[in-house]
């Protein structure tokens, strides 16, 4: 079903960025083998809510992945890992720099064993540089990237996201990098490469050109709440039924339609209204005009009238709203998947639609070591050897 049919990926990463990258690859057809510590498993199994002791997030982040419990830090476990690498196209790992090398499975060893291997190394700050040895988590990248500095009310503290933003951006970036490396391998005679990806780079890019602006002008961006320095009106506004809607006027024509709709067409003739940046300088006035109109109407009324006027608006949703939104459901942004523990389980669908190779969800996240015996049998290990390794906690 997917464009990556026939590609084998070893997911030796933990928590979020690496597992998400491997999930995306698996969603589009790759055969992903999830390698976890045989006792502790992946920390993602303990992240987020659980129902009846079964982790819910794991069912999505580990979908389309076969699982094996394998201790890479032991000589026997490293031997099995090398045997798997010899039959694989991609390895995704996020250990601290030097860890794979210490276990005898560093890049040089793996690429000598398999010259076509693509090794994705995801860390907080990269494989080199003064911060390379630091512990790296998404929260740190969100702080250092400028995201926290720019997020929150003008008179409030820097604000961190309540979810794994930096990890998620890095995971999606890693899946893109793998696709590029696979394409490059096809063009360079089958030679693989190492991808050094840190959590900071992708979210710095997402935050925008702040460093470039500073270098050229000396200006440092500040927090503006839900406003923008690039256009106005742009904010979140409360409706009469105590919901919120977001309004954007990035295009001049949209800004004019909004002001006609809320009954203030006179401001369109003001010289400052002709550009987004100068409208932003009059955000107090524009917010009062738009906000007072919205405050007298329900969320549904606001969305309907904005839509009829050709203006840009969206309701501020929570998870319940998303589940019940007709567009989300009709376009299958969320789909139900059969699961052994939960029955029909609602999950995010694959992230983009491809006309010829659409990919899909073949199965949800599995138990630790559920596929160990099958994976090792395919390597030619005898049942007695497998039993011995299991008794020594090298596999599960």
PDB file of C-alpha atoms in Angstrom, residues 119-367:
ATOM      1  CA  UNK A 119      21.632   5.604  10.201  1.00  0.00           C
ATOM      2  CA  UNK A 120      19.468   8.319  11.759  1.00  0.00           C
ATOM      3  CA  UNK A 121      20.955   9.721  14.976  1.00  0.00           C
ATOM      4  CA  UNK A 122      18.511  11.952  16.878  1.00  0.00           C
ATOM      5  CA  UNK A 123      19.861  13.843  19.881  1.00  0.00           C
ATOM      6  CA  UNK A 124      19.133  17.022  21.785  1.00  0.00           C
ATOM      7  CA  UNK A 125      22.032  19.008  20.364  1.00  0.00           C
ATOM      8  CA  UNK A 126      23.754  16.860  17.731  1.00  0.00           C
ATOM      9  CA  UNK A 127      26.773  14.570  17.620  1.00  0.00           C
ATOM     10  CA  UNK A 128      29.324  17.390  17.896  1.00  0.00           C
ATOM     11  CA  UNK A 129      29.684  20.783  19.539  1.00  0.00           C
ATOM     12  CA  UNK A 130      29.966  21.972  23.157  1.00  0.00           C
ATOM     13  CA  UNK A 131      26.451  20.777  24.083  1.00  0.00           C
ATOM     14  CA  UNK A 132      26.645  17.353  22.431  1.00  0.00           C
ATOM     15  CA  UNK A 133      26.999  15.477  25.727  1.00  0.00           C
ATOM     16  CA  UNK A 134      24.119  17.271  27.446  1.00  0.00           C
ATOM     17  CA  UNK A 135      20.858  15.502  28.154  1.00  0.00           C
ATOM     18  CA  UNK A 136      18.458  16.575  25.456  1.00  0.00           C
ATOM     19  CA  UNK A 137      14.671  16.811  25.725  1.00  0.00           C
ATOM     20  CA  UNK A 138      12.084  18.627  23.665  1.00  0.00           C
ATOM     21  CA  UNK A 139      11.394  21.083  26.476  1.00  0.00           C
ATOM     22  CA  UNK A 140      14.986  22.330  26.258  1.00  0.00           C
ATOM     23  CA  UNK A 141      14.712  22.825  22.511  1.00  0.00           C
ATOM     24  CA  UNK A 142      11.409  24.665  22.936  1.00  0.00           C
ATOM     25  CA  UNK A 143      13.136  26.983  25.399  1.00  0.00           C
ATOM     26  CA  UNK A 144      16.322  27.573  23.376  1.00  0.00           C
ATOM     27  CA  UNK A 145      14.670  27.881  19.948  1.00  0.00           C
ATOM     28  CA  UNK A 146      12.902  31.133  20.752  1.00  0.00           C
ATOM     29  CA  UNK A 147       9.498  29.447  20.858  1.00  0.00           C
ATOM     30  CA  UNK A 148       8.941  29.931  24.599  1.00  0.00           C
ATOM     31  CA  UNK A 149      10.247  33.502  24.445  1.00  0.00           C
ATOM     32  CA  UNK A 150       7.703  34.412  21.779  1.00  0.00           C
ATOM     33  CA  UNK A 151       4.764  32.527  23.313  1.00  0.00           C
ATOM     34  CA  UNK A 152       2.486  33.946  26.002  1.00  0.00           C
ATOM     35  CA  UNK A 153       1.045  37.298  27.009  1.00  0.00           C
ATOM     36  CA  UNK A 154       3.224  40.382  26.655  1.00  0.00           C
ATOM     37  CA  UNK A 155       3.354  40.924  30.424  1.00  0.00           C
ATOM     38  CA  UNK A 156       3.540  37.216  31.271  1.00  0.00           C
ATOM     39  CA  UNK A 157       6.320  34.643  31.464  1.00  0.00           C
ATOM     40  CA  UNK A 158       7.713  32.647  28.546  1.00  0.00           C
ATOM     41  CA  UNK A 159       5.325  29.777  27.834  1.00  0.00           C
ATOM     42  CA  UNK A 160       6.196  26.182  27.014  1.00  0.00           C
ATOM     43  CA  UNK A 161       3.774  23.981  25.050  1.00  0.00           C
ATOM     44  CA  UNK A 162       1.742  21.380  26.920  1.00  0.00           C
ATOM     45  CA  UNK A 163       2.733  18.689  24.406  1.00  0.00           C
ATOM     46  CA  UNK A 164       5.856  17.398  22.659  1.00  0.00           C
ATOM     47  CA  UNK A 165       6.180  20.108  20.033  1.00  0.00           C
ATOM     48  CA  UNK A 166       9.946  20.036  19.417  1.00  0.00           C
ATOM     49  CA  UNK A 167      10.028  16.225  19.439  1.00  0.00           C
ATOM     50  CA  UNK A 168       7.145  16.016  16.994  1.00  0.00           C
ATOM     51  CA  UNK A 169       8.657  18.520  14.569  1.00  0.00           C
ATOM     52  CA  UNK A 170      11.973  16.661  14.769  1.00  0.00           C
ATOM     53  CA  UNK A 171      10.251  13.312  14.188  1.00  0.00           C
ATOM     54  CA  UNK A 172       8.510  14.551  11.056  1.00  0.00           C
ATOM     55  CA  UNK A 173      11.771  16.132   9.879  1.00  0.00           C
ATOM     56  CA  UNK A 174      13.573  12.828  10.435  1.00  0.00           C
ATOM     57  CA  UNK A 175      11.058  10.938   8.315  1.00  0.00           C
ATOM     58  CA  UNK A 176      11.651  13.480   5.542  1.00  0.00           C
ATOM     59  CA  UNK A 177      15.421  13.093   5.899  1.00  0.00           C
ATOM     60  CA  UNK A 178      15.123   9.313   5.572  1.00  0.00           C
ATOM     61  CA  UNK A 179      13.104   9.704   2.374  1.00  0.00           C
ATOM     62  CA  UNK A 180      15.813  11.963   0.940  1.00  0.00           C
ATOM     63  CA  UNK A 181      18.547   9.529   1.958  1.00  0.00           C
ATOM     64  CA  UNK A 182      16.701   6.599   0.368  1.00  0.00           C
ATOM     65  CA  UNK A 183      16.331   8.620  -2.836  1.00  0.00           C
ATOM     66  CA  UNK A 184      20.019   9.565  -2.746  1.00  0.00           C
ATOM     67  CA  UNK A 185      20.965   5.920  -2.245  1.00  0.00           C
ATOM     68  CA  UNK A 186      19.165   5.011  -5.442  1.00  0.00           C
ATOM     69  CA  UNK A 187      21.228   7.593  -7.334  1.00  0.00           C
ATOM     70  CA  UNK A 188      24.682   6.985  -5.844  1.00  0.00           C
ATOM     71  CA  UNK A 189      25.098   3.277  -6.372  1.00  0.00           C
ATOM     72  CA  UNK A 190      23.470   2.093  -3.159  1.00  0.00           C
ATOM     73  CA  UNK A 191      25.634   3.913  -0.641  1.00  0.00           C
ATOM     74  CA  UNK A 192      23.966   4.811   2.642  1.00  0.00           C
ATOM     75  CA  UNK A 193      24.777   7.689   4.971  1.00  0.00           C
ATOM     76  CA  UNK A 194      24.493   8.995   8.532  1.00  0.00           C
ATOM     77  CA  UNK A 195      21.842  11.581   9.354  1.00  0.00           C
ATOM     78  CA  UNK A 196      22.762  13.768  12.358  1.00  0.00           C
ATOM     79  CA  UNK A 197      19.496  15.384  13.473  1.00  0.00           C
ATOM     80  CA  UNK A 198      19.026  17.343  16.688  1.00  0.00           C
ATOM     81  CA  UNK A 199      15.857  18.572  18.346  1.00  0.00           C
ATOM     82  CA  UNK A 200      16.844  22.229  18.154  1.00  0.00           C
ATOM     83  CA  UNK A 201      17.333  22.764  14.411  1.00  0.00           C
ATOM     84  CA  UNK A 202      13.805  21.881  13.203  1.00  0.00           C
ATOM     85  CA  UNK A 203      11.931  23.942  15.791  1.00  0.00           C
ATOM     86  CA  UNK A 204      14.292  26.894  15.254  1.00  0.00           C
ATOM     87  CA  UNK A 205      13.247  26.789  11.608  1.00  0.00           C
ATOM     88  CA  UNK A 206       9.568  26.582  12.576  1.00  0.00           C
ATOM     89  CA  UNK A 207       9.855  29.594  14.907  1.00  0.00           C
ATOM     90  CA  UNK A 208      10.982  31.733  11.994  1.00  0.00           C
ATOM     91  CA  UNK A 209      13.674  34.201  10.902  1.00  0.00           C
ATOM     92  CA  UNK A 210      14.300  35.824  14.287  1.00  0.00           C
ATOM     93  CA  UNK A 211      18.090  35.321  14.182  1.00  0.00           C
ATOM     94  CA  UNK A 212      18.256  36.792  10.670  1.00  0.00           C
ATOM     95  CA  UNK A 213      16.155  39.793  11.715  1.00  0.00           C
ATOM     96  CA  UNK A 214      18.418  40.338  14.724  1.00  0.00           C
ATOM     97  CA  UNK A 215      21.545  40.079  12.593  1.00  0.00           C
ATOM     98  CA  UNK A 216      20.224  42.665  10.144  1.00  0.00           C
ATOM     99  CA  UNK A 217      18.357  45.073  12.429  1.00  0.00           C
ATOM    100  CA  UNK A 218      19.354  44.353  16.017  1.00  0.00           C
ATOM    101  CA  UNK A 219      15.686  43.800  16.877  1.00  0.00           C
ATOM    102  CA  UNK A 220      14.554  40.959  19.134  1.00  0.00           C
ATOM    103  CA  UNK A 221      10.969  39.748  18.888  1.00  0.00           C
ATOM    104  CA  UNK A 222       8.783  39.789  21.990  1.00  0.00           C
ATOM    105  CA  UNK A 223       5.594  38.121  23.186  1.00  0.00           C
ATOM    106  CA  UNK A 224       2.310  39.549  21.918  1.00  0.00           C
ATOM    107  CA  UNK A 225      -0.217  37.039  23.229  1.00  0.00           C
ATOM    108  CA  UNK A 226      -2.436  35.918  20.357  1.00  0.00           C
ATOM    109  CA  UNK A 227      -1.655  38.971  18.287  1.00  0.00           C
ATOM    110  CA  UNK A 228       0.750  39.196  15.367  1.00  0.00           C
ATOM    111  CA  UNK A 229       3.204  41.911  14.419  1.00  0.00           C
ATOM    112  CA  UNK A 230       2.506  41.133  10.765  1.00  0.00           C
ATOM    113  CA  UNK A 231      -1.222  41.773  10.543  1.00  0.00           C
ATOM    114  CA  UNK A 232      -4.409  42.703  12.419  1.00  0.00           C
ATOM    115  CA  UNK A 233      -7.065  41.907  13.373  1.00  0.00           C
ATOM    116  CA  UNK A 234      -5.504  38.619  14.444  1.00  0.00           C
ATOM    117  CA  UNK A 235      -6.504  37.198  17.796  1.00  0.00           C
ATOM    118  CA  UNK A 236      -8.667  34.733  19.671  1.00  0.00           C
ATOM    119  CA  UNK A 237     -12.064  36.164  20.563  1.00  0.00           C
ATOM    120  CA  UNK A 238     -14.701  34.935  23.031  1.00  0.00           C
ATOM    121  CA  UNK A 239     -18.208  34.213  21.721  1.00  0.00           C
ATOM    122  CA  UNK A 240     -21.506  34.721  23.531  1.00  0.00           C
ATOM    123  CA  UNK A 241     -21.772  30.994  24.353  1.00  0.00           C
ATOM    124  CA  UNK A 242     -18.333  31.045  26.047  1.00  0.00           C
ATOM    125  CA  UNK A 243     -16.359  29.504  23.209  1.00  0.00           C
ATOM    126  CA  UNK A 244     -13.409  30.991  21.365  1.00  0.00           C
ATOM    127  CA  UNK A 245     -12.699  31.619  17.694  1.00  0.00           C
ATOM    128  CA  UNK A 246      -9.460  32.559  15.950  1.00  0.00           C
ATOM    129  CA  UNK A 247      -9.418  35.225  13.249  1.00  0.00           C
ATOM    130  CA  UNK A 248      -6.610  35.772  10.746  1.00  0.00           C
ATOM    131  CA  UNK A 249      -6.243  38.573   8.213  1.00  0.00           C
ATOM    132  CA  UNK A 250      -2.932  37.780   6.549  1.00  0.00           C
ATOM    133  CA  UNK A 251      -4.393  38.893   3.198  1.00  0.00           C
ATOM    134  CA  UNK A 252      -5.519  42.480   2.681  1.00  0.00           C
ATOM    135  CA  UNK A 253      -8.784  41.420   1.035  1.00  0.00           C
ATOM    136  CA  UNK A 254      -9.631  39.241   4.046  1.00  0.00           C
ATOM    137  CA  UNK A 255      -8.998  42.127   6.445  1.00  0.00           C
ATOM    138  CA  UNK A 256     -11.363  44.315   4.460  1.00  0.00           C
ATOM    139  CA  UNK A 257     -14.076  41.629   4.440  1.00  0.00           C
ATOM    140  CA  UNK A 258     -13.789  41.230   8.212  1.00  0.00           C
ATOM    141  CA  UNK A 259     -14.251  44.941   8.839  1.00  0.00           C
ATOM    142  CA  UNK A 260     -17.237  45.093   6.501  1.00  0.00           C
ATOM    143  CA  UNK A 261     -18.761  42.121   8.326  1.00  0.00           C
ATOM    144  CA  UNK A 262     -18.366  43.583  11.825  1.00  0.00           C
ATOM    145  CA  UNK A 263     -19.864  46.906  10.748  1.00  0.00           C
ATOM    146  CA  UNK A 264     -16.769  49.118  10.537  1.00  0.00           C
ATOM    147  CA  UNK A 265     -16.000  49.615   6.844  1.00  0.00           C
ATOM    148  CA  UNK A 266     -14.854  53.171   7.563  1.00  0.00           C
ATOM    149  CA  UNK A 267     -11.454  52.021   8.863  1.00  0.00           C
ATOM    150  CA  UNK A 268     -10.628  50.505   5.467  1.00  0.00           C
ATOM    151  CA  UNK A 269     -10.078  54.024   4.122  1.00  0.00           C
ATOM    152  CA  UNK A 270      -7.510  54.856   6.803  1.00  0.00           C
ATOM    153  CA  UNK A 271      -3.992  55.082   5.329  1.00  0.00           C
ATOM    154  CA  UNK A 272      -2.638  52.673   7.955  1.00  0.00           C
ATOM    155  CA  UNK A 273      -5.131  49.973   7.006  1.00  0.00           C
ATOM    156  CA  UNK A 274      -3.441  49.267   3.675  1.00  0.00           C
ATOM    157  CA  UNK A 275      -0.659  47.060   5.099  1.00  0.00           C
ATOM    158  CA  UNK A 276      -0.581  44.299   7.666  1.00  0.00           C
ATOM    159  CA  UNK A 277       2.254  45.764   9.726  1.00  0.00           C
ATOM    160  CA  UNK A 278       0.557  49.142  10.068  1.00  0.00           C
ATOM    161  CA  UNK A 279      -2.758  47.482  10.879  1.00  0.00           C
ATOM    162  CA  UNK A 280      -0.913  45.625  13.640  1.00  0.00           C
ATOM    163  CA  UNK A 281       0.050  48.986  15.144  1.00  0.00           C
ATOM    164  CA  UNK A 282      -3.684  49.670  15.574  1.00  0.00           C
ATOM    165  CA  UNK A 283      -4.531  46.241  17.023  1.00  0.00           C
ATOM    166  CA  UNK A 284      -6.281  47.692  20.097  1.00  0.00           C
ATOM    167  CA  UNK A 285      -8.813  49.512  17.943  1.00  0.00           C
ATOM    168  CA  UNK A 286      -9.358  46.619  15.541  1.00  0.00           C
ATOM    169  CA  UNK A 287      -9.634  44.043  18.327  1.00  0.00           C
ATOM    170  CA  UNK A 288     -12.295  46.142  20.019  1.00  0.00           C
ATOM    171  CA  UNK A 289     -14.307  46.361  16.821  1.00  0.00           C
ATOM    172  CA  UNK A 290     -14.046  42.669  15.978  1.00  0.00           C
ATOM    173  CA  UNK A 291     -14.224  41.397  19.550  1.00  0.00           C
ATOM    174  CA  UNK A 292     -17.362  43.318  20.468  1.00  0.00           C
ATOM    175  CA  UNK A 293     -19.159  41.981  17.378  1.00  0.00           C
ATOM    176  CA  UNK A 294     -18.142  38.391  18.075  1.00  0.00           C
ATOM    177  CA  UNK A 295     -19.062  38.684  21.763  1.00  0.00           C
ATOM    178  CA  UNK A 296     -22.751  39.082  20.879  1.00  0.00           C
ATOM    179  CA  UNK A 297     -22.925  35.926  18.754  1.00  0.00           C
ATOM    180  CA  UNK A 298     -22.538  32.198  19.328  1.00  0.00           C
ATOM    181  CA  UNK A 299     -19.593  30.279  17.960  1.00  0.00           C
ATOM    182  CA  UNK A 300     -21.708  28.661  15.261  1.00  0.00           C
ATOM    183  CA  UNK A 301     -23.146  32.024  14.234  1.00  0.00           C
ATOM    184  CA  UNK A 302     -19.702  33.609  14.014  1.00  0.00           C
ATOM    185  CA  UNK A 303     -18.266  30.777  11.925  1.00  0.00           C
ATOM    186  CA  UNK A 304     -21.290  30.775   9.613  1.00  0.00           C
ATOM    187  CA  UNK A 305     -21.269  34.523   9.004  1.00  0.00           C
ATOM    188  CA  UNK A 306     -17.507  34.731   8.551  1.00  0.00           C
ATOM    189  CA  UNK A 307     -17.669  31.860   6.077  1.00  0.00           C
ATOM    190  CA  UNK A 308     -20.490  33.490   4.125  1.00  0.00           C
ATOM    191  CA  UNK A 309     -18.469  36.711   3.976  1.00  0.00           C
ATOM    192  CA  UNK A 310     -15.380  34.910   2.688  1.00  0.00           C
ATOM    193  CA  UNK A 311     -13.406  35.856   5.801  1.00  0.00           C
ATOM    194  CA  UNK A 312     -10.975  33.595   7.665  1.00  0.00           C
ATOM    195  CA  UNK A 313     -12.082  32.134  10.995  1.00  0.00           C
ATOM    196  CA  UNK A 314     -11.765  28.867  12.888  1.00  0.00           C
ATOM    197  CA  UNK A 315     -13.191  27.669  16.182  1.00  0.00           C
ATOM    198  CA  UNK A 316     -10.701  26.951  18.961  1.00  0.00           C
ATOM    199  CA  UNK A 317     -11.169  23.202  19.397  1.00  0.00           C
ATOM    200  CA  UNK A 318     -10.500  20.731  22.150  1.00  0.00           C
ATOM    201  CA  UNK A 319     -10.249  16.972  21.560  1.00  0.00           C
ATOM    202  CA  UNK A 320     -14.027  16.497  21.855  1.00  0.00           C
ATOM    203  CA  UNK A 321     -14.644  19.117  19.186  1.00  0.00           C
ATOM    204  CA  UNK A 322     -12.163  17.450  16.833  1.00  0.00           C
ATOM    205  CA  UNK A 323     -13.800  14.065  17.253  1.00  0.00           C
ATOM    206  CA  UNK A 324     -17.199  15.508  16.381  1.00  0.00           C
ATOM    207  CA  UNK A 325     -16.162  17.832  13.549  1.00  0.00           C
ATOM    208  CA  UNK A 326     -17.835  16.750  10.272  1.00  0.00           C
ATOM    209  CA  UNK A 327     -14.905  17.787   8.068  1.00  0.00           C
ATOM    210  CA  UNK A 328     -12.370  15.925  10.212  1.00  0.00           C
ATOM    211  CA  UNK A 329     -14.478  12.783  10.108  1.00  0.00           C
ATOM    212  CA  UNK A 330     -15.564  12.931   6.454  1.00  0.00           C
ATOM    213  CA  UNK A 331     -12.002  13.467   5.216  1.00  0.00           C
ATOM    214  CA  UNK A 332     -10.763  10.729   7.600  1.00  0.00           C
ATOM    215  CA  UNK A 333      -8.250  12.811   9.504  1.00  0.00           C
ATOM    216  CA  UNK A 334      -9.275  10.507  12.342  1.00  0.00           C
ATOM    217  CA  UNK A 335     -10.001   6.838  11.668  1.00  0.00           C
ATOM    218  CA  UNK A 336     -11.039   3.850  13.732  1.00  0.00           C
ATOM    219  CA  UNK A 337      -8.642   0.900  13.855  1.00  0.00           C
ATOM    220  CA  UNK A 338      -9.307  -2.536  15.346  1.00  0.00           C
ATOM    221  CA  UNK A 339      -7.258  -3.127  18.497  1.00  0.00           C
ATOM    222  CA  UNK A 340      -6.935  -6.247  20.600  1.00  0.00           C
ATOM    223  CA  UNK A 341      -7.334  -4.329  23.871  1.00  0.00           C
ATOM    224  CA  UNK A 342      -9.716  -1.489  23.017  1.00  0.00           C
ATOM    225  CA  UNK A 343     -11.720  -2.769  20.068  1.00  0.00           C
ATOM    226  CA  UNK A 344     -12.457   0.101  17.626  1.00  0.00           C
ATOM    227  CA  UNK A 345      -9.769   2.664  18.471  1.00  0.00           C
ATOM    228  CA  UNK A 346      -9.811   6.205  17.111  1.00  0.00           C
ATOM    229  CA  UNK A 347      -6.414   7.416  15.862  1.00  0.00           C
ATOM    230  CA  UNK A 348      -4.888  10.116  13.724  1.00  0.00           C
ATOM    231  CA  UNK A 349      -4.749   8.934  10.142  1.00  0.00           C
ATOM    232  CA  UNK A 350      -1.563   8.984   8.064  1.00  0.00           C
ATOM    233  CA  UNK A 351      -0.431  12.594   7.729  1.00  0.00           C
ATOM    234  CA  UNK A 352      -0.846  13.067   3.986  1.00  0.00           C
ATOM    235  CA  UNK A 353      -2.814  11.479   1.169  1.00  0.00           C
ATOM    236  CA  UNK A 354      -0.989   9.889  -1.771  1.00  0.00           C
ATOM    237  CA  UNK A 355      -3.079   8.921  -4.785  1.00  0.00           C
ATOM    238  CA  UNK A 356      -1.145   5.784  -5.817  1.00  0.00           C
ATOM    239  CA  UNK A 357       0.627   4.642  -2.628  1.00  0.00           C
ATOM    240  CA  UNK A 358      -1.555   5.857   0.232  1.00  0.00           C
ATOM    241  CA  UNK A 359      -0.140   3.810   3.088  1.00  0.00           C
ATOM    242  CA  UNK A 360      -2.334   3.081   6.075  1.00  0.00           C
ATOM    243  CA  UNK A 361      -2.604   1.605   9.559  1.00  0.00           C
ATOM    244  CA  UNK A 362      -2.075  -2.137   9.419  1.00  0.00           C
ATOM    245  CA  UNK A 363      -2.101  -2.771  13.174  1.00  0.00           C
ATOM    246  CA  UNK A 364      -1.807  -0.838  16.420  1.00  0.00           C
ATOM    247  CA  UNK A 365       1.033  -0.794  18.958  1.00  0.00           C
ATOM    248  CA  UNK A 366       1.942  -4.255  20.192  1.00  0.00           C
ATOM    249  CA  UNK A 367       3.101  -5.821  23.448  1.00  0.00           C
TER     250      UNK A 367
END
